[in-house]
């Protein structure tokens, strides 16, 4: 039986997350429009910098709980990387759908809103209720994928 489009693109996001270099959690994101993949991203250190696997996790060393103090991390989130890749290559993502293996945080939600992404399909929950409220207030459709 063929997978639905949501299943298909979420599975792609699952594959993308296998490239993640974060020691705490691996996240993958795929931006889709008109049933075509426009960009993808995973969480990890910026291009050319040492990965957390090599340097250790600063957040873990400082005992920072999940969902707090995002600025104290070497890594870029998967959603951010996907949006950056689209911008870097001149790919318009306004009106697109973002498939991501974890609910976006508030920082990613702000970027998603300003990038013009209209729909977010996500898998796992993240301890950030503020992000969900912002996305809904902005009219971004949220779908929890099971």
XYZ file of C-alpha atoms in Angstrom:
146
model
C 0.000 0.000 0.000
C 1.329 3.446 -0.909
C 2.018 5.839 1.931
C 0.048 9.076 2.177
C 1.922 12.254 1.246
C 2.275 13.127 4.935
C 3.724 9.677 5.656
C 6.055 9.929 2.680
C 7.489 13.345 3.579
C 7.687 12.562 7.296
C 9.684 9.443 6.453
C 12.009 11.669 4.413
C 12.439 13.909 7.484
C 13.270 10.785 9.499
C 16.004 9.919 6.994
C 17.352 13.490 7.064
C 17.633 13.360 10.862
C 20.142 10.498 10.605
C 22.712 13.173 9.610
C 22.137 15.161 12.841
C 25.168 15.649 15.073
C 23.440 16.820 18.267
C 24.184 14.593 21.245
C 20.840 15.258 22.963
C 18.376 14.641 20.140
C 18.345 14.185 16.403
C 15.840 16.192 14.357
C 15.164 16.290 10.636
C 13.126 18.748 8.568
C 11.887 18.794 4.993
C 10.230 21.762 3.265
C 7.689 20.770 0.631
C 5.538 22.629 -1.872
C 3.302 21.143 -4.536
C 4.447 17.651 -3.474
C 8.091 18.509 -4.211
C 10.933 18.697 -1.713
C 12.457 22.184 -1.779
C 14.991 21.924 1.047
C 15.975 19.814 4.016
C 17.920 20.297 7.212
C 19.060 18.560 10.360
C 20.325 19.867 13.671
C 24.023 20.299 14.220
C 26.917 22.748 14.263
C 27.234 25.379 11.519
C 29.124 24.353 8.380
C 32.852 24.040 8.903
C 32.681 24.016 12.719
C 33.401 21.069 14.988
C 30.396 18.913 15.823
C 29.129 18.412 19.357
C 30.208 14.779 19.046
C 33.772 16.165 18.922
C 33.486 19.049 21.409
C 30.908 17.740 23.858
C 27.514 19.232 24.644
C 27.710 22.635 26.309
C 24.048 22.436 27.352
C 24.656 19.138 29.073
C 27.815 20.431 30.758
C 25.862 23.437 32.097
C 22.837 21.309 33.084
C 20.441 23.345 30.919
C 16.974 21.759 30.648
C 15.407 21.065 27.269
C 13.455 24.009 25.895
C 15.488 26.682 27.714
C 18.432 28.959 26.854
C 18.606 28.078 23.159
C 21.463 30.526 22.666
C 23.784 28.294 24.681
C 24.210 25.686 21.987
C 26.613 25.182 19.069
C 23.882 23.684 16.970
C 21.396 25.089 14.519
C 17.949 23.518 14.596
C 16.762 21.386 11.686
C 13.999 23.842 10.735
C 16.495 26.713 10.695
C 18.924 24.735 8.549
C 16.210 23.832 6.028
C 15.099 27.463 5.724
C 18.726 28.640 5.452
C 19.412 26.075 2.713
C 16.408 27.312 0.745
C 17.593 30.932 1.090
C 21.179 30.029 0.224
C 20.067 28.404 -3.021
C 17.382 30.957 -3.908
C 14.434 28.632 -3.393
C 11.157 30.359 -2.562
C 9.380 28.595 0.301
C 6.452 30.941 0.882
C 3.270 28.872 1.109
C 5.194 25.643 1.738
C 4.684 22.882 4.289
C 7.388 21.976 6.797
C 7.685 18.344 7.902
C 9.736 18.042 11.069
C 10.416 15.144 13.429
C 9.922 17.311 16.537
C 7.580 20.170 17.417
C 9.328 23.480 16.633
C 10.683 25.635 19.455
C 9.744 29.302 19.799
C 12.850 30.487 17.910
C 12.084 28.215 14.971
C 8.411 29.195 15.099
C 9.296 32.867 14.618
C 11.464 31.976 11.618
C 8.777 29.670 10.186
C 6.208 32.464 10.435
C 8.422 35.052 8.750
C 9.484 32.591 6.034
C 5.835 32.314 5.000
C 5.498 28.606 5.708
C 1.764 27.880 5.917
C 1.668 24.416 7.458
C 3.814 22.457 9.914
C 3.482 18.699 10.257
C 5.450 17.493 13.272
C 6.001 14.286 15.183
C 7.317 14.513 18.723
C 6.344 17.035 21.376
C 8.740 19.687 22.656
C 8.369 21.497 25.993
C 7.516 24.898 24.477
C 3.829 25.855 24.543
C 4.670 29.447 23.562
C 5.809 28.270 20.129
C 2.531 26.488 19.416
C 0.552 29.588 20.394
C 2.630 31.826 18.142
C 2.203 29.537 15.139
C -1.546 29.333 15.650
C -1.836 33.107 16.156
C 0.003 33.607 12.850
C -2.418 31.277 11.061
C 0.097 28.493 10.496
C -1.710 25.170 10.315
C -0.296 22.668 12.828
C -0.724 18.932 12.417
C 0.602 16.451 14.949
C 1.661 13.368 12.995
C 1.088 10.054 14.740
